[in-house]
mmCIF file of C-alpha atoms and ligand atoms in Angstrom:
data_model
loop_
_atom_site.group_PDB
_atom_site.id
_atom_site.type_symbol
_atom_site.label_atom_id
_atom_site.label_comp_id
_atom_site.label_asym_id
_atom_site.label_seq_id
_atom_site.Cartn_x
_atom_site.Cartn_y
_atom_site.Cartn_z
ATOM 1 C CA MET E 1 48.855 66.574 108.278
ATOM 2 C CA SER E 2 48.963 63.497 106.154
ATOM 3 C CA GLN E 3 46.048 61.017 106.586
ATOM 4 C CA LYS E 4 46.025 58.629 109.422
ATOM 5 C CA TYR E 5 44.764 55.174 109.635
ATOM 6 C CA VAL E 6 43.806 53.369 112.686
ATOM 7 C CA ILE E 7 42.866 49.595 112.320
ATOM 8 C CA GLY E 8 41.298 46.992 114.937
ATOM 9 C CA ASN E 9 42.271 43.428 114.758
ATOM 10 C CA TYR E 10 39.747 41.541 116.669
ATOM 11 C CA LYS E 11 41.850 37.922 116.090
ATOM 12 C CA LEU E 12 39.740 35.099 117.601
ATOM 13 C CA ASN E 13 37.420 37.729 119.588
ATOM 14 C CA PRO E 14 34.791 38.040 120.793
ATOM 15 C CA ALA E 15 33.154 34.794 121.400
ATOM 16 C CA SER E 16 29.555 35.761 120.547
ATOM 17 C CA GLN E 17 28.207 37.471 117.362
ATOM 18 C CA GLN E 18 26.503 40.146 119.670
ATOM 19 C CA ASP E 19 29.555 41.169 121.327
ATOM 20 C CA ALA E 20 31.051 41.728 118.240
ATOM 21 C CA LEU E 21 28.160 43.688 116.897
ATOM 22 C CA THR E 22 28.305 45.837 120.125
ATOM 23 C CA LEU E 23 31.715 46.789 119.143
ATOM 24 C CA ALA E 24 31.112 47.509 115.746
ATOM 25 C CA GLN E 25 28.107 49.407 116.419
ATOM 26 C CA ASN E 26 29.646 51.752 118.616
ATOM 27 C CA LEU E 27 32.452 53.001 115.812
ATOM 28 C CA THR E 28 31.684 56.393 114.431
ATOM 29 C CA PRO E 29 33.491 58.072 111.222
ATOM 30 C CA SER E 30 36.373 60.021 112.204
ATOM 31 C CA ALA E 31 38.952 62.277 110.717
ATOM 32 C CA CYS E 32 41.424 59.111 110.739
ATOM 33 C CA VAL E 33 40.407 56.512 108.337
ATOM 34 C CA VAL E 34 39.075 53.690 110.714
ATOM 35 C CA GLY E 35 39.076 50.078 110.039
ATOM 36 C CA ILE E 36 38.304 46.620 111.898
ATOM 37 C CA ALA E 37 39.231 43.139 110.936
ATOM 38 C CA PRO E 38 36.690 40.992 112.905
ATOM 39 C CA SER E 39 36.471 37.309 112.760
ATOM 40 C CA ILE E 40 35.408 36.100 109.397
ATOM 41 C CA LEU E 41 32.353 34.308 110.990
ATOM 42 C CA HIS E 42 30.877 38.017 112.246
ATOM 43 C CA LEU E 43 31.818 39.696 108.716
ATOM 44 C CA SER E 44 28.408 39.765 107.315
ATOM 45 C CA ALA E 45 26.397 40.792 110.378
ATOM 46 C CA ILE E 46 28.924 43.431 111.252
ATOM 47 C CA LYS E 47 28.807 44.663 107.498
ATOM 48 C CA SER E 48 24.748 45.424 108.233
ATOM 49 C CA VAL E 49 25.658 47.354 111.218
ATOM 50 C CA LEU E 50 28.665 49.320 110.216
ATOM 51 C CA ALA E 51 28.482 52.845 109.711
ATOM 52 C CA ASP E 52 29.415 54.449 106.433
ATOM 53 C CA GLY E 53 33.327 55.055 105.820
ATOM 54 C CA ILE E 54 34.579 52.464 108.217
ATOM 55 C CA ALA E 55 36.598 49.880 106.331
ATOM 56 C CA LEU E 56 35.870 46.212 107.026
ATOM 57 C CA GLY E 57 38.388 43.786 106.758
ATOM 58 C CA VAL E 58 39.318 40.091 107.435
ATOM 59 C CA GLN E 59 42.291 38.656 109.033
ATOM 60 C CA ASP E 60 43.158 36.058 106.505
ATOM 61 C CA ILE E 61 42.440 34.648 102.870
ATOM 62 C CA THR E 62 43.642 31.269 101.324
ATOM 63 C CA HIS E 63 46.922 31.629 99.035
ATOM 64 C CA LYS E 64 45.140 28.402 97.459
ATOM 65 C CA SER E 65 42.803 30.263 95.329
ATOM 66 C CA ALA E 66 41.776 33.797 94.424
ATOM 67 C CA ASP E 67 38.126 32.653 93.942
ATOM 68 C CA VAL E 68 36.973 29.012 94.276
ATOM 69 C CA GLY E 69 38.150 25.357 94.153
ATOM 70 C CA ALA E 70 38.406 21.991 96.207
ATOM 71 C CA PHE E 71 40.257 23.656 99.270
ATOM 72 C CA THR E 72 38.043 22.709 102.287
ATOM 73 C CA GLY E 73 37.941 24.957 104.987
ATOM 74 C CA ASP E 74 39.312 27.745 103.143
ATOM 75 C CA VAL E 75 38.104 31.265 102.354
ATOM 76 C CA SER E 76 39.058 33.380 98.916
ATOM 77 C CA ALA E 77 39.612 36.747 98.514
ATOM 78 C CA THR E 78 36.780 37.049 96.013
ATOM 79 C CA GLN E 79 34.362 35.397 98.592
ATOM 80 C CA VAL E 80 35.313 38.225 101.306
ATOM 81 C CA LYS E 81 35.256 41.053 98.393
ATOM 82 C CA ASP E 82 31.675 39.634 97.596
ATOM 83 C CA MET E 83 30.662 39.866 101.532
ATOM 84 C CA GLY E 84 31.532 43.535 101.695
ATOM 85 C CA ALA E 85 35.136 43.325 102.749
ATOM 86 C CA ASN E 86 37.445 46.155 101.727
ATOM 87 C CA PHE E 87 40.747 44.607 102.904
ATOM 88 C CA THR E 88 42.860 41.802 104.441
ATOM 89 C CA LEU E 89 45.510 41.479 106.752
ATOM 90 C CA VAL E 90 48.637 39.587 105.286
ATOM 91 C CA GLY E 91 51.613 38.215 107.214
ATOM 92 C CA HIS E 92 50.621 38.878 110.484
ATOM 93 C CA SER E 93 53.104 37.348 112.820
ATOM 94 C CA GLU E 94 50.505 34.887 114.291
ATOM 95 C CA ARG E 95 49.910 33.424 111.003
ATOM 96 C CA ARG E 96 53.551 33.363 110.251
ATOM 97 C CA GLN E 97 54.255 31.421 113.605
ATOM 98 C CA TYR E 98 51.350 29.160 113.868
ATOM 99 C CA HIS E 99 50.235 28.668 110.543
ATOM 100 C CA GLY E 100 53.777 28.599 108.966
ATOM 101 C CA GLU E 101 53.157 31.189 106.359
ATOM 102 C CA THR E 102 55.927 31.527 104.167
ATOM 103 C CA ASP E 103 57.084 34.245 102.033
ATOM 104 C CA GLU E 104 55.905 32.481 98.850
ATOM 105 C CA ILE E 105 52.278 32.057 100.732
ATOM 106 C CA LEU E 106 52.135 35.694 101.663
ATOM 107 C CA SER E 107 52.888 36.582 98.069
ATOM 108 C CA GLN E 108 50.230 34.631 96.780
ATOM 109 C CA LYS E 109 47.905 36.012 99.180
ATOM 110 C CA ILE E 110 48.620 39.529 98.132
ATOM 111 C CA ALA E 111 48.412 38.715 94.430
ATOM 112 C CA HIS E 112 44.718 37.074 95.236
ATOM 113 C CA ALA E 113 43.748 39.964 97.327
ATOM 114 C CA PHE E 114 44.889 42.438 94.471
ATOM 115 C CA HIS E 115 43.068 40.350 92.025
ATOM 116 C CA ALA E 116 39.702 40.381 93.882
ATOM 117 C CA GLY E 117 40.359 44.245 94.419
ATOM 118 C CA LEU E 118 40.878 43.784 98.155
ATOM 119 C CA SER E 119 43.368 46.512 99.861
ATOM 120 C CA VAL E 120 46.220 44.634 102.048
ATOM 121 C CA VAL E 121 47.538 45.513 105.335
ATOM 122 C CA PHE E 122 50.801 43.755 105.154
ATOM 123 C CA CYS E 123 52.623 43.071 108.647
ATOM 124 C CA ILE E 124 56.071 42.774 109.144
ATOM 125 C CA GLY E 125 58.233 42.860 112.070
ATOM 126 C CA GLU E 126 61.299 41.318 113.877
ATOM 127 C CA THR E 127 61.350 38.970 117.163
ATOM 128 C CA LYS E 128 62.782 39.814 120.302
ATOM 129 C CA ASP E 129 66.004 37.757 119.212
ATOM 130 C CA ASP E 130 66.378 39.778 116.013
ATOM 131 C CA TYR E 131 65.661 42.985 117.894
ATOM 132 C CA ASP E 132 68.323 42.074 120.645
ATOM 133 C CA GLN E 133 70.872 41.153 117.925
ATOM 134 C CA LYS E 134 70.021 44.373 115.961
ATOM 135 C CA ARG E 135 68.696 42.510 113.116
ATOM 136 C CA THR E 136 65.802 44.420 112.928
ATOM 137 C CA GLN E 137 66.462 46.156 109.802
ATOM 138 C CA GLN E 138 67.884 43.047 108.109
ATOM 139 C CA VAL E 139 64.759 41.171 108.810
ATOM 140 C CA LEU E 140 62.351 43.943 107.674
ATOM 141 C CA SER E 141 64.103 44.415 104.120
ATOM 142 C CA ALA E 142 63.928 40.528 103.672
ATOM 143 C CA GLN E 143 60.208 40.649 104.581
ATOM 144 C CA LEU E 144 59.387 43.815 102.536
ATOM 145 C CA GLU E 145 61.233 42.069 99.488
ATOM 146 C CA LEU E 146 58.307 40.171 98.322
ATOM 147 C CA LEU E 147 56.587 43.229 97.462
ATOM 148 C CA THR E 148 58.902 43.724 94.766
ATOM 149 C CA PRO E 149 56.635 42.031 91.833
ATOM 150 C CA PHE E 150 53.818 44.178 93.003
ATOM 151 C CA ALA E 151 55.200 47.557 92.725
ATOM 152 C CA LYS E 152 53.338 48.112 89.222
ATOM 153 C CA GLN E 153 50.137 47.364 90.926
ATOM 154 C CA ILE E 154 50.186 49.864 93.549
ATOM 155 C CA PRO E 155 48.889 53.450 92.505
ATOM 156 C CA LEU E 156 50.663 56.380 93.834
ATOM 157 C CA ASP E 157 47.372 58.041 94.742
ATOM 158 C CA THR E 158 44.109 56.580 95.393
ATOM 159 C CA ASP E 159 40.375 58.007 95.871
ATOM 160 C CA GLN E 160 39.374 55.078 97.658
ATOM 161 C CA THR E 161 39.060 55.148 101.763
ATOM 162 C CA LEU E 162 41.888 52.620 101.866
ATOM 163 C CA PRO E 163 45.163 52.792 100.014
ATOM 164 C CA LYS E 164 46.049 49.385 98.008
ATOM 165 C CA LEU E 165 48.589 48.499 100.228
ATOM 166 C CA ILE E 166 49.277 49.703 103.880
ATOM 167 C CA ILE E 167 52.405 48.381 105.982
ATOM 168 C CA ALA E 168 51.892 47.500 109.526
ATOM 169 C CA TYR E 169 55.033 47.482 111.321
ATOM 170 C CA GLU E 170 54.529 45.195 114.365
ATOM 171 C CA PRO E 171 57.685 43.902 116.411
ATOM 172 C CA VAL E 172 56.620 40.549 117.312
ATOM 173 C CA TRP E 173 57.946 41.082 120.899
ATOM 174 C CA ALA E 174 55.566 44.017 121.262
ATOM 175 C CA ILE E 175 52.464 42.118 120.285
ATOM 176 C CA GLY E 176 50.131 41.915 123.278
ATOM 177 C CA THR E 177 52.957 42.025 125.668
ATOM 178 C CA GLY E 178 52.457 45.441 127.055
ATOM 179 C CA LEU E 179 55.968 46.241 125.677
ATOM 180 C CA THR E 180 56.807 48.646 122.989
ATOM 181 C CA PRO E 181 59.823 49.970 121.183
ATOM 182 C CA THR E 182 60.520 53.734 122.276
ATOM 183 C CA LEU E 183 59.194 56.522 120.072
ATOM 184 C CA ALA E 184 62.680 56.994 118.682
ATOM 185 C CA GLU E 185 63.073 53.313 117.754
ATOM 186 C CA ILE E 186 59.793 53.225 116.028
ATOM 187 C CA GLU E 187 60.504 56.264 114.082
ATOM 188 C CA CYS E 188 64.076 55.003 112.959
ATOM 189 C CA VAL E 189 62.300 51.911 111.852
ATOM 190 C CA HIS E 190 59.505 53.689 109.942
ATOM 191 C CA ASN E 191 62.289 55.887 108.000
ATOM 192 C CA PHE E 192 64.124 52.771 107.259
ATOM 193 C CA ILE E 193 60.931 51.321 105.953
ATOM 194 C CA SER E 194 59.945 54.197 103.857
ATOM 195 C CA GLU E 195 63.327 54.426 102.282
ATOM 196 C CA THR E 196 63.238 50.604 101.501
ATOM 197 C CA LEU E 197 59.835 51.096 99.929
ATOM 198 C CA SER E 198 60.917 54.020 97.887
ATOM 199 C CA THR E 199 63.774 51.650 96.257
ATOM 200 C CA LEU E 200 60.991 49.319 95.286
ATOM 201 C CA GLN E 201 59.129 52.389 93.824
ATOM 202 C CA ILE E 202 56.148 51.727 96.481
ATOM 203 C CA PHE E 203 54.501 54.198 98.398
ATOM 204 C CA ALA E 204 52.449 53.196 101.225
ATOM 205 C CA PRO E 205 51.211 54.212 104.517
ATOM 206 C CA ILE E 206 53.163 52.762 107.238
ATOM 207 C CA LEU E 207 51.214 52.076 110.716
ATOM 208 C CA TYR E 208 52.814 50.947 114.147
ATOM 209 C CA GLY E 209 51.414 47.926 115.974
ATOM 210 C CA GLY E 210 51.978 46.061 119.261
ATOM 211 C CA SER E 211 50.668 46.942 122.485
ATOM 212 C CA VAL E 212 49.019 50.297 121.244
ATOM 213 C CA ASN E 213 46.514 51.430 123.869
ATOM 214 C CA ASP E 214 44.702 54.707 124.883
ATOM 215 C CA GLN E 215 47.935 55.864 126.884
ATOM 216 C CA ASN E 216 50.899 55.697 124.440
ATOM 217 C CA ALA E 217 48.710 56.413 121.194
ATOM 218 C CA THR E 218 48.874 60.423 121.577
ATOM 219 C CA SER E 219 52.858 60.169 121.280
ATOM 220 C CA PHE E 220 52.673 57.877 118.444
ATOM 221 C CA ALA E 221 50.046 59.989 116.729
ATOM 222 C CA GLN E 222 52.030 63.055 117.039
ATOM 223 C CA SER E 223 54.797 61.576 114.972
ATOM 224 C CA PRO E 224 54.812 62.569 111.269
ATOM 225 C CA LEU E 225 56.564 59.019 110.606
ATOM 226 C CA ILE E 226 53.779 56.942 112.072
ATOM 227 C CA ASP E 227 50.859 57.000 109.677
ATOM 228 C CA GLY E 228 48.452 55.154 112.150
ATOM 229 C CA ALA E 229 48.063 52.236 114.114
ATOM 230 C CA LEU E 230 47.047 48.293 113.936
ATOM 231 C CA VAL E 231 45.514 47.742 117.540
ATOM 232 C CA GLY E 232 44.796 44.088 118.533
ATOM 233 C CA GLY E 233 43.650 43.970 122.454
ATOM 234 C CA ALA E 234 42.617 47.494 122.993
ATOM 235 C CA SER E 235 40.410 47.412 119.824
ATOM 236 C CA LEU E 236 38.284 45.157 121.835
ATOM 237 C CA LYS E 237 37.462 47.841 124.429
ATOM 238 C CA THR E 238 35.183 50.649 123.096
ATOM 239 C CA ASP E 239 36.202 53.330 125.312
ATOM 240 C CA ARG E 240 40.108 52.532 124.576
ATOM 241 C CA PHE E 241 39.772 52.210 120.865
ATOM 242 C CA ALA E 242 37.837 55.348 120.631
ATOM 243 C CA ALA E 243 40.674 57.246 122.543
ATOM 244 C CA ILE E 244 43.249 55.684 119.909
ATOM 245 C CA ILE E 245 41.008 56.977 116.982
ATOM 246 C CA THR E 246 40.533 60.441 118.707
ATOM 247 C CA ALA E 247 44.464 60.499 119.164
ATOM 248 C CA PHE E 248 45.132 59.757 115.558
ATOM 249 C CA SER E 249 42.304 62.057 114.282
HETATM 250 P P1 PGA Z 301 48.041 44.101 120.229
HETATM 251 O O1 PGA Z 301 47.997 43.476 119.164
HETATM 252 O O2 PGA Z 301 47.653 45.578 120.065
HETATM 253 O O3 PGA Z 301 47.328 43.251 121.257
HETATM 254 O O4 PGA Z 301 49.434 44.102 120.778
HETATM 255 C C1 PGA Z 301 48.459 43.799 117.728
HETATM 256 C C2 PGA Z 301 48.373 42.949 116.675
HETATM 257 O O5 PGA Z 301 48.716 41.735 116.920
HETATM 258 O O6 PGA Z 301 47.866 43.563 115.530
#
């Protein structure tokens, strides 16, 4: 079986550092690669309690600079790498939607992350309207297009815990809604993503995200086309997240 990945995206949760530490302290290394992207505020405290082998990431980095500069309120790839982060999310639909992140911005973020030595979990996905209009493949291929200039920077093999690039397919309509595509639909989309990536000469694991929970994880984990999961809500519940990790291990 190929390597599987389970990554928790804490989003703007929890309200206290102590609760974030409790979640992180309960994580143990597993046969699948486990990672979490907590609030950037909690990064350093979590780093000090996280078990070896668990990847630590951030949910965002600035597109303005790879390292330093006069960008009030921003946090750079170099700074988070220095604080011990291994990866950053890029392109999450909540960033695209609420912060107007365009392809140009996302591509700058990817360049900065690679420059600083961070892996990138690149999130893509269609809206409900796109899904209803059967435009999913069209939307995803446009979203993947911005990876073209990075192809040569993404090694085929890596001895790192995390590959340099991971794709997370997250239908926007499945995030936080309790709805998911059928397994067959996800497999069809993952197959399409994999074919699109290979035409770009890029090889990356493809995770599914959007309402993954302890109930549906087992069937997703059994699919050879699903390399893991990006988990939001369920990553904030120790027992549910553990069950998802077990399913992919
Ligand atoms: P969800 O979020 O698991 O709560 O649907 C997934 C995500 O946004 O990454």
